[in-house]
PDB file of C-alpha atoms and ligand atoms in Angstrom:
ATOM      1  CA  MET A  13       0.000   0.000   0.000  1.00 87.00           C
ATOM      2  CA  ALA A  14       1.471   3.306  -1.065  1.00 98.00           C
ATOM      3  CA  VAL A  15       1.248   6.643   0.675  1.00 98.00           C
ATOM      4  CA  ILE A  16      -0.885   8.834  -1.582  1.00 98.00           C
ATOM      5  CA  ILE A  17       0.565  12.333  -1.935  1.00 98.00           C
ATOM      6  CA  SER A  18      -2.449  14.605  -2.311  1.00 98.00           C
ATOM      7  CA  GLY A  19      -2.044  17.521  -4.691  1.00 98.00           C
ATOM      8  CA  LYS A  20      -5.179  19.029  -3.179  1.00 98.00           C
ATOM      9  CA  GLU A  21      -3.540  19.148   0.254  1.00 98.00           C
ATOM     10  CA  VAL A  22      -0.087  20.315  -0.884  1.00 98.00           C
ATOM     11  CA  SER A  23      -1.480  22.923  -3.287  1.00 98.00           C
ATOM     12  CA  ALA A  24      -3.780  24.309  -0.563  1.00 98.00           C
ATOM     13  CA  LYS A  25      -0.708  24.820   1.632  1.00 98.00           C
ATOM     14  CA  VAL A  26       1.171  26.614  -1.176  1.00 98.00           C
ATOM     15  CA  ARG A  27      -1.833  28.818  -1.994  1.00 98.00           C
ATOM     16  CA  ALA A  28      -2.269  29.734   1.689  1.00 98.00           C
ATOM     17  CA  GLU A  29       1.411  30.804   1.834  1.00 98.00           C
ATOM     18  CA  VAL A  30       1.006  32.859  -1.353  1.00 98.00           C
ATOM     19  CA  LYS A  31      -2.163  34.477   0.004  1.00 98.00           C
ATOM     20  CA  GLU A  32      -0.389  35.576   3.171  1.00 98.00           C
ATOM     21  CA  ALA A  33       2.585  36.974   1.244  1.00 98.00           C
ATOM     22  CA  CYS A  34       0.143  38.746  -1.094  1.00 98.00           C
ATOM     23  CA  GLU A  35      -1.489  40.496   1.862  1.00 98.00           C
ATOM     24  CA  GLN A  36       1.923  41.718   2.994  1.00 98.00           C
ATOM     25  CA  LEU A  37       2.680  43.050  -0.487  1.00 98.00           C
ATOM     26  CA  LYS A  38      -0.686  44.810  -0.684  1.00 97.00           C
ATOM     27  CA  ALA A  39       0.086  46.513   2.634  1.00 97.00           C
ATOM     28  CA  LYS A  40       3.118  47.996   0.842  1.00 96.00           C
ATOM     29  CA  GLY A  41       0.887  49.171  -2.008  1.00 97.00           C
ATOM     30  CA  VAL A  42       1.762  46.445  -4.516  1.00 97.00           C
ATOM     31  CA  ASN A  43      -1.115  44.338  -5.842  1.00 98.00           C
ATOM     32  CA  PRO A  44       0.145  41.309  -7.824  1.00 98.00           C
ATOM     33  CA  GLY A  45      -1.441  41.067 -11.282  1.00 98.00           C
ATOM     34  CA  LEU A  46      -1.576  38.247 -13.827  1.00 98.00           C
ATOM     35  CA  ALA A  47      -2.724  38.606 -17.445  1.00 98.00           C
ATOM     36  CA  VAL A  48      -3.975  35.400 -19.039  1.00 98.00           C
ATOM     37  CA  ILE A  49      -4.287  35.208 -22.831  1.00 98.00           C
ATOM     38  CA  ILE A  50      -6.369  32.545 -24.532  1.00 98.00           C
ATOM     39  CA  VAL A  51      -6.731  32.343 -28.299  1.00 98.00           C
ATOM     40  CA  GLY A  52      -9.585  30.319 -29.821  1.00 98.00           C
ATOM     41  CA  ASP A  53     -11.985  27.985 -28.091  1.00 95.00           C
ATOM     42  CA  ASP A  54     -10.091  24.824 -27.137  1.00 96.00           C
ATOM     43  CA  PRO A  55     -12.275  23.359 -24.341  1.00 94.00           C
ATOM     44  CA  ALA A  56      -9.344  22.022 -22.273  1.00 93.00           C
ATOM     45  CA  SER A  57      -7.588  25.417 -22.454  1.00 96.00           C
ATOM     46  CA  ARG A  58     -10.826  27.117 -21.356  1.00 97.00           C
ATOM     47  CA  VAL A  59     -10.967  24.895 -18.232  1.00 95.00           C
ATOM     48  CA  TYR A  60      -7.287  25.577 -17.404  1.00 96.00           C
ATOM     49  CA  VAL A  61      -7.701  29.347 -17.857  1.00 97.00           C
ATOM     50  CA  ASN A  62     -10.830  29.403 -15.668  1.00 97.00           C
ATOM     51  CA  ASN A  63      -8.944  27.517 -12.951  1.00 97.00           C
ATOM     52  CA  LYS A  64      -6.026  29.952 -13.157  1.00 97.00           C
ATOM     53  CA  LYS A  65      -8.365  32.954 -12.787  1.00 98.00           C
ATOM     54  CA  LYS A  66     -10.116  31.299  -9.855  1.00 97.00           C
ATOM     55  CA  ALA A  67      -6.773  30.666  -8.135  1.00 98.00           C
ATOM     56  CA  CYS A  68      -5.803  34.340  -8.636  1.00 98.00           C
ATOM     57  CA  ALA A  69      -9.027  35.509  -6.975  1.00 98.00           C
ATOM     58  CA  GLU A  70      -8.481  33.112  -4.089  1.00 98.00           C
ATOM     59  CA  VAL A  71      -4.953  34.318  -3.258  1.00 98.00           C
ATOM     60  CA  GLY A  72      -5.867  37.982  -3.781  1.00 98.00           C
ATOM     61  CA  PHE A  73      -4.225  38.724  -7.153  1.00 98.00           C
ATOM     62  CA  LEU A  74      -5.656  40.920  -9.829  1.00 98.00           C
ATOM     63  CA  SER A  75      -6.272  38.855 -12.970  1.00 98.00           C
ATOM     64  CA  GLU A  76      -7.169  39.984 -16.459  1.00 98.00           C
ATOM     65  CA  GLU A  77      -8.350  37.643 -19.150  1.00 98.00           C
ATOM     66  CA  TYR A  78      -7.770  38.335 -22.842  1.00 98.00           C
ATOM     67  CA  ALA A  79      -9.981  35.891 -24.770  1.00 98.00           C
ATOM     68  CA  LEU A  80      -9.082  36.401 -28.412  1.00 98.00           C
ATOM     69  CA  PRO A  81     -10.851  34.885 -31.418  1.00 98.00           C
ATOM     70  CA  ALA A  82      -9.221  31.930 -33.228  1.00 98.00           C
ATOM     71  CA  GLU A  83      -8.583  34.206 -36.276  1.00 98.00           C
ATOM     72  CA  THR A  84      -6.348  36.591 -34.277  1.00 98.00           C
ATOM     73  CA  THR A  85      -3.248  37.451 -36.272  1.00 98.00           C
ATOM     74  CA  GLN A  86       0.306  37.059 -35.061  1.00 98.00           C
ATOM     75  CA  GLU A  87       0.694  40.833 -35.198  1.00 98.00           C
ATOM     76  CA  GLU A  88      -2.380  41.446 -33.022  1.00 98.00           C
ATOM     77  CA  LEU A  89      -1.198  38.943 -30.441  1.00 98.00           C
ATOM     78  CA  LEU A  90       2.316  40.399 -30.341  1.00 98.00           C
ATOM     79  CA  GLU A  91       0.853  43.903 -29.968  1.00 98.00           C
ATOM     80  CA  LEU A  92      -1.181  42.788 -26.952  1.00 98.00           C
ATOM     81  CA  ILE A  93       1.905  41.183 -25.368  1.00 99.00           C
ATOM     82  CA  ASP A  94       3.884  44.365 -25.993  1.00 98.00           C
ATOM     83  CA  ARG A  95       1.225  46.443 -24.206  1.00 98.00           C
ATOM     84  CA  LEU A  96       1.156  44.015 -21.268  1.00 98.00           C
ATOM     85  CA  ASN A  97       4.966  43.993 -21.083  1.00 98.00           C
ATOM     86  CA  LYS A  98       4.823  47.768 -20.559  1.00 98.00           C
ATOM     87  CA  ARG A  99       2.055  47.711 -17.908  1.00 98.00           C
ATOM     88  CA  GLU A 100       3.347  48.527 -14.417  1.00 97.00           C
ATOM     89  CA  ASP A 101       0.405  46.765 -12.723  1.00 97.00           C
ATOM     90  CA  ILE A 102       0.811  43.459 -14.587  1.00 98.00           C
ATOM     91  CA  ASP A 103       3.485  41.228 -13.053  1.00 98.00           C
ATOM     92  CA  GLY A 104       2.865  38.020 -14.975  1.00 98.00           C
ATOM     93  CA  ILE A 105       1.817  37.261 -18.556  1.00 98.00           C
ATOM     94  CA  LEU A 106       0.656  33.820 -19.545  1.00 98.00           C
ATOM     95  CA  CYS A 107      -0.395  32.796 -23.030  1.00 98.00           C
ATOM     96  CA  GLN A 108      -2.264  29.499 -22.836  1.00 98.00           C
ATOM     97  CA  LEU A 109      -0.870  26.854 -25.188  1.00 97.00           C
ATOM     98  CA  PRO A 110      -1.478  25.304 -27.640  1.00 96.00           C
ATOM     99  CA  LEU A 111      -2.153  28.232 -29.976  1.00 98.00           C
ATOM    100  CA  PRO A 112      -4.090  27.894 -33.256  1.00 98.00           C
ATOM    101  CA  LYS A 113      -1.831  26.493 -35.994  1.00 97.00           C
ATOM    102  CA  HIS A 114      -1.350  29.757 -37.926  1.00 98.00           C
ATOM    103  CA  LEU A 115       0.309  31.395 -34.892  1.00 98.00           C
ATOM    104  CA  ASP A 116       4.017  31.024 -34.149  1.00 98.00           C
ATOM    105  CA  GLU A 117       4.259  29.728 -30.583  1.00 97.00           C
ATOM    106  CA  LYS A 118       7.999  30.231 -30.369  1.00 98.00           C
ATOM    107  CA  ALA A 119       7.744  33.902 -31.387  1.00 98.00           C
ATOM    108  CA  VAL A 120       4.958  34.442 -28.856  1.00 98.00           C
ATOM    109  CA  ILE A 121       6.990  32.893 -26.016  1.00 98.00           C
ATOM    110  CA  ASN A 122      10.000  34.996 -27.034  1.00 98.00           C
ATOM    111  CA  ALA A 123       7.882  38.186 -27.018  1.00 98.00           C
ATOM    112  CA  ILE A 124       6.867  37.890 -23.354  1.00 98.00           C
ATOM    113  CA  SER A 125       9.281  39.812 -21.132  1.00 98.00           C
ATOM    114  CA  PRO A 126      11.434  37.268 -19.221  1.00 98.00           C
ATOM    115  CA  LEU A 127      10.650  39.312 -16.077  1.00 98.00           C
ATOM    116  CA  LYS A 128       6.918  38.590 -16.545  1.00 98.00           C
ATOM    117  CA  ASP A 129       7.269  35.054 -17.916  1.00 98.00           C
ATOM    118  CA  VAL A 130       5.565  33.221 -15.046  1.00 98.00           C
ATOM    119  CA  ASP A 131       5.389  29.988 -17.094  1.00 98.00           C
ATOM    120  CA  ALA A 132       9.220  30.053 -17.330  1.00 98.00           C
ATOM    121  CA  PHE A 133       9.019  29.209 -21.054  1.00 98.00           C
ATOM    122  CA  HIS A 134      11.223  32.053 -22.360  1.00 98.00           C
ATOM    123  CA  PRO A 135      14.675  30.828 -23.526  1.00 97.00           C
ATOM    124  CA  SER A 136      16.374  33.109 -21.004  1.00 97.00           C
ATOM    125  CA  ASN A 137      14.404  31.552 -18.125  1.00 98.00           C
ATOM    126  CA  VAL A 138      14.950  28.055 -19.548  1.00 97.00           C
ATOM    127  CA  GLY A 139      18.695  28.805 -19.561  1.00 97.00           C
ATOM    128  CA  LYS A 140      18.502  29.898 -15.931  1.00 97.00           C
ATOM    129  CA  ILE A 141      16.805  26.633 -15.013  1.00 97.00           C
ATOM    130  CA  MET A 142      19.693  24.767 -16.661  1.00 96.00           C
ATOM    131  CA  ILE A 143      22.213  26.707 -14.578  1.00 96.00           C
ATOM    132  CA  GLY A 144      20.147  26.389 -11.411  1.00 94.00           C
ATOM    133  CA  ASP A 145      19.891  30.156 -10.918  1.00 93.00           C
ATOM    134  CA  TYR A 146      16.213  30.896 -11.324  1.00 90.00           C
ATOM    135  CA  ASP A 147      13.567  33.483 -10.581  1.00 90.00           C
ATOM    136  CA  PHE A 148      10.740  31.424 -12.039  1.00 97.00           C
ATOM    137  CA  LEU A 149      10.504  27.676 -11.718  1.00 94.00           C
ATOM    138  CA  PRO A 150       8.677  25.764 -14.462  1.00 96.00           C
ATOM    139  CA  CYS A 151       5.229  25.240 -12.892  1.00 98.00           C
ATOM    140  CA  THR A 152       4.584  21.531 -13.440  1.00 98.00           C
ATOM    141  CA  PRO A 153       8.069  20.233 -12.534  1.00 98.00           C
ATOM    142  CA  ALA A 154       8.188  22.640  -9.574  1.00 98.00           C
ATOM    143  CA  GLY A 155       4.828  21.245  -8.423  1.00 98.00           C
ATOM    144  CA  VAL A 156       6.239  17.716  -8.566  1.00 98.00           C
ATOM    145  CA  MET A 157       9.271  18.802  -6.490  1.00 98.00           C
ATOM    146  CA  GLU A 158       6.975  20.457  -3.944  1.00 98.00           C
ATOM    147  CA  MET A 159       5.104  17.154  -3.526  1.00 98.00           C
ATOM    148  CA  ILE A 160       8.404  15.260  -3.111  1.00 98.00           C
ATOM    149  CA  HIS A 161       9.515  17.734  -0.418  1.00 98.00           C
ATOM    150  CA  PHE A 162       6.141  17.652   1.338  1.00 98.00           C
ATOM    151  CA  ALA A 163       6.340  13.842   1.590  1.00 98.00           C
ATOM    152  CA  GLY A 164       9.848  14.144   3.072  1.00 98.00           C
ATOM    153  CA  ILE A 165      11.476  12.193   0.225  1.00 98.00           C
ATOM    154  CA  GLU A 166      15.224  12.659  -0.236  1.00 98.00           C
ATOM    155  CA  VAL A 167      16.315  12.944  -3.897  1.00 99.00           C
ATOM    156  CA  SER A 168      20.083  12.999  -3.382  1.00 98.00           C
ATOM    157  CA  GLY A 169      21.779   9.854  -4.695  1.00 98.00           C
ATOM    158  CA  LYS A 170      18.493   8.323  -5.903  1.00 98.00           C
ATOM    159  CA  ASN A 171      17.928   6.827  -9.336  1.00 98.00           C
ATOM    160  CA  CYS A 172      15.429   9.187 -10.964  1.00 99.00           C
ATOM    161  CA  VAL A 173      13.747   8.307 -14.255  1.00 99.00           C
ATOM    162  CA  VAL A 174      11.655  10.829 -16.184  1.00 99.00           C
ATOM    163  CA  ILE A 175       9.516   9.422 -19.007  1.00 98.00           C
ATOM    164  CA  GLY A 176       8.955  12.231 -21.526  1.00 98.00           C
ATOM    165  CA  ARG A 177      11.273  14.909 -22.899  1.00 98.00           C
ATOM    166  CA  SER A 178       8.996  17.894 -23.543  1.00 97.00           C
ATOM    167  CA  ASN A 179      10.319  21.410 -23.051  1.00 96.00           C
ATOM    168  CA  ILE A 180       7.487  22.139 -20.604  1.00 95.00           C
ATOM    169  CA  VAL A 181       7.790  19.085 -18.362  1.00 98.00           C
ATOM    170  CA  GLY A 182      10.335  16.332 -19.091  1.00 98.00           C
ATOM    171  CA  LYS A 183      13.489  18.400 -19.658  1.00 98.00           C
ATOM    172  CA  PRO A 184      13.025  20.922 -16.795  1.00 98.00           C
ATOM    173  CA  MET A 185      11.869  18.074 -14.506  1.00 98.00           C
ATOM    174  CA  ALA A 186      15.164  16.289 -15.105  1.00 98.00           C
ATOM    175  CA  MET A 187      17.066  19.509 -14.298  1.00 98.00           C
ATOM    176  CA  LEU A 188      15.266  20.079 -10.983  1.00 98.00           C
ATOM    177  CA  LEU A 189      15.960  16.481  -9.901  1.00 98.00           C
ATOM    178  CA  LEU A 190      19.590  16.879 -10.970  1.00 98.00           C
ATOM    179  CA  HIS A 191      19.920  20.094  -8.933  1.00 98.00           C
ATOM    180  CA  GLU A 192      18.948  18.021  -5.889  1.00 98.00           C
ATOM    181  CA  ASN A 193      21.676  15.484  -6.720  1.00 98.00           C
ATOM    182  CA  GLY A 194      19.507  12.770  -8.219  1.00 98.00           C
ATOM    183  CA  THR A 195      21.039  10.460 -10.836  1.00 98.00           C
ATOM    184  CA  VAL A 196      18.703  11.274 -13.690  1.00 98.00           C
ATOM    185  CA  THR A 197      17.703   9.370 -16.825  1.00 98.00           C
ATOM    186  CA  ILE A 198      15.302  10.798 -19.414  1.00 98.00           C
ATOM    187  CA  CYS A 199      13.326   8.238 -21.424  1.00 98.00           C
ATOM    188  CA  HIS A 200      11.354   8.861 -24.612  1.00 98.00           C
ATOM    189  CA  SER A 201       9.725   7.122 -27.560  1.00 96.00           C
ATOM    190  CA  ARG A 202      13.066   5.844 -28.915  1.00 97.00           C
ATOM    191  CA  THR A 203      14.345   4.517 -25.590  1.00 98.00           C
ATOM    192  CA  LYS A 204      15.304   0.845 -25.735  1.00 97.00           C
ATOM    193  CA  ASN A 205      14.508  -1.429 -22.781  1.00 97.00           C
ATOM    194  CA  LEU A 206      12.107   1.128 -21.300  1.00 98.00           C
ATOM    195  CA  LYS A 207      10.767  -1.458 -18.846  1.00 98.00           C
ATOM    196  CA  GLU A 208      14.261  -2.233 -17.502  1.00 98.00           C
ATOM    197  CA  VAL A 209      15.229   1.434 -17.193  1.00 98.00           C
ATOM    198  CA  CYS A 210      12.000   2.350 -15.379  1.00 98.00           C
ATOM    199  CA  SER A 211      12.213  -0.686 -13.093  1.00 98.00           C
ATOM    200  CA  ALA A 212      15.532   0.621 -11.760  1.00 98.00           C
ATOM    201  CA  ALA A 213      13.986   3.943 -10.685  1.00 99.00           C
ATOM    202  CA  ASP A 214      13.709   4.933  -7.032  1.00 99.00           C
ATOM    203  CA  ILE A 215      11.794   8.003  -8.238  1.00 99.00           C
ATOM    204  CA  LEU A 216       9.744   7.649 -11.427  1.00 99.00           C
ATOM    205  CA  VAL A 217       8.085  10.650 -13.105  1.00 99.00           C
ATOM    206  CA  ALA A 218       5.598   9.843 -15.875  1.00 98.00           C
ATOM    207  CA  ALA A 219       5.031  12.646 -18.383  1.00 98.00           C
ATOM    208  CA  VAL A 220       4.186  10.686 -21.512  1.00 97.00           C
ATOM    209  CA  GLY A 221       0.654  11.790 -22.330  1.00 96.00           C
ATOM    210  CA  LYS A 222      -0.652   8.227 -22.749  1.00 97.00           C
ATOM    211  CA  PRO A 223      -3.407   6.858 -20.498  1.00 98.00           C
ATOM    212  CA  LYS A 224      -2.234   4.179 -17.997  1.00 98.00           C
ATOM    213  CA  PHE A 225       1.083   3.767 -19.863  1.00 98.00           C
ATOM    214  CA  VAL A 226       3.114   2.840 -16.759  1.00 98.00           C
ATOM    215  CA  LYS A 227       2.264  -0.693 -15.648  1.00 98.00           C
ATOM    216  CA  ALA A 228       3.283  -2.574 -12.511  1.00 98.00           C
ATOM    217  CA  ASP A 229       6.099  -4.447 -14.305  1.00 98.00           C
ATOM    218  CA  MET A 230       7.804  -1.077 -15.031  1.00 98.00           C
ATOM    219  CA  VAL A 231       7.935  -0.084 -11.361  1.00 98.00           C
ATOM    220  CA  LYS A 232      10.352  -1.169  -8.640  1.00 98.00           C
ATOM    221  CA  GLU A 233       8.930  -2.340  -5.317  1.00 98.00           C
ATOM    222  CA  GLY A 234       8.961   0.668  -2.959  1.00 98.00           C
ATOM    223  CA  ALA A 235       9.423   3.312  -5.687  1.00 98.00           C
ATOM    224  CA  VAL A 236       8.108   6.893  -5.568  1.00 99.00           C
ATOM    225  CA  VAL A 237       5.766   7.372  -8.556  1.00 99.00           C
ATOM    226  CA  LEU A 238       4.731  10.836  -9.730  1.00 98.00           C
ATOM    227  CA  ASP A 239       2.105  11.056 -12.432  1.00 98.00           C
ATOM    228  CA  VAL A 240       2.025  14.205 -14.588  1.00 98.00           C
ATOM    229  CA  GLY A 241      -0.499  12.835 -17.119  1.00 97.00           C
ATOM    230  CA  ILE A 242      -4.069  14.047 -17.540  1.00 95.00           C
ATOM    231  CA  ASN A 243      -5.867  11.737 -19.985  1.00 96.00           C
ATOM    232  CA  ARG A 244      -9.234  10.112 -20.552  1.00 95.00           C
ATOM    233  CA  ASP A 245      -9.475   6.331 -20.353  1.00 94.00           C
ATOM    234  CA  GLU A 246     -11.612   4.078 -22.600  1.00 94.00           C
ATOM    235  CA  ASN A 247     -14.704   5.046 -20.569  1.00 95.00           C
ATOM    236  CA  GLY A 248     -14.020   8.784 -20.784  1.00 95.00           C
ATOM    237  CA  LYS A 249     -12.889   8.921 -17.163  1.00 96.00           C
ATOM    238  CA  LEU A 250      -9.909  11.119 -16.154  1.00 96.00           C
ATOM    239  CA  CYS A 251      -6.744   9.103 -15.632  1.00 98.00           C
ATOM    240  CA  GLY A 252      -3.004   9.612 -15.500  1.00 98.00           C
ATOM    241  CA  ASP A 253      -0.036   8.159 -17.377  1.00 98.00           C
ATOM    242  CA  VAL A 254       0.254   5.563 -14.608  1.00 98.00           C
ATOM    243  CA  ASP A 255      -2.064   2.580 -14.226  1.00 98.00           C
ATOM    244  CA  PHE A 256      -2.897   3.532 -10.649  1.00 98.00           C
ATOM    245  CA  ALA A 257      -4.772   0.328  -9.723  1.00 98.00           C
ATOM    246  CA  GLU A 258      -1.817  -1.829 -10.839  1.00 98.00           C
ATOM    247  CA  VAL A 259       1.044   0.337  -9.604  1.00 98.00           C
ATOM    248  CA  GLU A 260      -0.255   1.628  -6.266  1.00 98.00           C
ATOM    249  CA  PRO A 261       0.193  -1.679  -4.353  1.00 98.00           C
ATOM    250  CA  LYS A 262       3.849  -1.815  -5.448  1.00 98.00           C
ATOM    251  CA  ALA A 263       4.852   1.824  -4.836  1.00 98.00           C
ATOM    252  CA  ALA A 264       5.887   3.430  -1.542  1.00 98.00           C
ATOM    253  CA  TYR A 265       4.467   6.812  -2.624  1.00 99.00           C
ATOM    254  CA  ILE A 266       2.205   7.699  -5.523  1.00 99.00           C
ATOM    255  CA  THR A 267       0.286  10.745  -6.784  1.00 98.00           C
ATOM    256  CA  PRO A 268      -3.326  10.282  -7.941  1.00 98.00           C
ATOM    257  CA  VAL A 269      -5.074  11.664 -11.061  1.00 98.00           C
ATOM    258  CA  PRO A 270      -7.138  13.757 -10.628  1.00 97.00           C
ATOM    259  CA  GLY A 271      -6.068  15.537  -7.438  1.00 97.00           C
ATOM    260  CA  GLY A 272      -2.328  15.032  -7.852  1.00 98.00           C
ATOM    261  CA  VAL A 273       0.139  17.067  -9.913  1.00 98.00           C
ATOM    262  CA  GLY A 274      -2.652  19.019 -11.698  1.00 97.00           C
ATOM    263  CA  PRO A 275      -3.601  21.352  -8.806  1.00 97.00           C
ATOM    264  CA  MET A 276       0.107  21.832  -8.028  1.00 98.00           C
ATOM    265  CA  THR A 277       0.817  23.401 -11.417  1.00 98.00           C
ATOM    266  CA  ILE A 278      -1.588  26.271 -10.753  1.00 98.00           C
ATOM    267  CA  ALA A 279      -0.318  26.747  -7.192  1.00 98.00           C
ATOM    268  CA  MET A 280       3.236  27.108  -8.555  1.00 98.00           C
ATOM    269  CA  LEU A 281       1.989  29.615 -11.136  1.00 98.00           C
ATOM    270  CA  MET A 282       0.649  31.684  -8.231  1.00 98.00           C
ATOM    271  CA  LYS A 283       4.048  31.402  -6.555  1.00 98.00           C
ATOM    272  CA  ASN A 284       5.817  32.652  -9.699  1.00 98.00           C
ATOM    273  CA  THR A 285       3.404  35.576 -10.072  1.00 98.00           C
ATOM    274  CA  LEU A 286       4.012  36.476  -6.425  1.00 98.00           C
ATOM    275  CA  LYS A 287       7.774  36.349  -7.076  1.00 98.00           C
ATOM    276  CA  ALA A 288       7.385  38.728 -10.043  1.00 98.00           C
ATOM    277  CA  ALA A 289       5.365  41.157  -7.888  1.00 98.00           C
ATOM    278  CA  GLN A 290       7.934  40.920  -5.063  1.00 98.00           C
ATOM    279  CA  ASN A 291      10.653  41.750  -7.619  1.00 96.00           C
ATOM    280  CA  ARG A 292       8.606  44.819  -8.667  1.00 94.00           C
ATOM    281  CA  ALA A 293       8.193  45.877  -4.998  1.00 92.00           C
TER     282      ALA A 293
HETATM  283  N1  GUN I 465      -0.783  24.419 -21.827  1.00 73.77           N
HETATM  284  C1  GUN I 465      -0.636  23.283 -21.111  1.00 73.77           C
HETATM  285  N2  GUN I 465       0.081  23.527 -19.994  1.00 73.77           N
HETATM  286  C2  GUN I 465       0.379  24.839 -20.004  1.00 73.77           C
HETATM  287  C3  GUN I 465       1.081  25.683 -19.097  1.00 73.77           C
HETATM  288  O1  GUN I 465       1.607  25.266 -18.064  1.00 73.77           O
HETATM  289  N3  GUN I 465       1.162  26.987 -19.465  1.00 73.77           N
HETATM  290  C4  GUN I 465       0.624  27.453 -20.611  1.00 73.77           C
HETATM  291  N4  GUN I 465       0.787  28.748 -20.888  1.00 73.77           N
HETATM  292  N5  GUN I 465      -0.039  26.702 -21.470  1.00 73.77           N
HETATM  293  C5  GUN I 465      -0.154  25.402 -21.152  1.00 73.77           C
END
């Protein structure tokens, strides 16, 4: 039987800390502000953006939503970002991804001021993550680390395996584990002997994007299993990248889906926005 690390519990603690720090900032006359841009009508993006706005209200931040039509041009989007970059009262700018196909995601990420890049997607912030000298932590990997710390798990000297090499999750996740002296392996679609590599992990992070991909025979007895996936199973029910029913009896610690890493991502976004506002103050 594994200990279940609850993202609801850990994220509530982070949000409470942010709320308190926000009150202190407001007493000094600085009100943290986050601008959230959404282009088009992707239903998943709409849910994420609503949750981000709700979290802002809860911790006491100002939030502004810019819901732009799917036909928005690159120029219009870059103009909006330029205006938000110049706004004194906006500390964080977030453009929800994915963008409609005709828009250049890379150019949009590059246009957001690194000082307001609370997603930590800008190349200059990505470089800082590599060096280990960061203002903004990448939200999802930082949420995973927060859960590891909360559970009192030591990373130093452990075999850490990250499945997935995306710029948003897999790569920065590996860096954060490395900064805490884990021995880190990144696996991906071309990895040979995936089962063997994963079975050697003391700490296994699944960020594949495939429902119930990680089975019991890929997990070592007593491993820590962190599930970044948000998928739908064959019955349309939310599930992670880990087959929870199979893996849970074998793991020492595991995160559930829903109620695991998902709520952490937004809590860490709040933390980054707070950091940006503290830098302004
Ligand atoms: N789309 C999926 N995850 C994210 C995220 O963390 N930030 C942004 N901006 N878009 C996303």
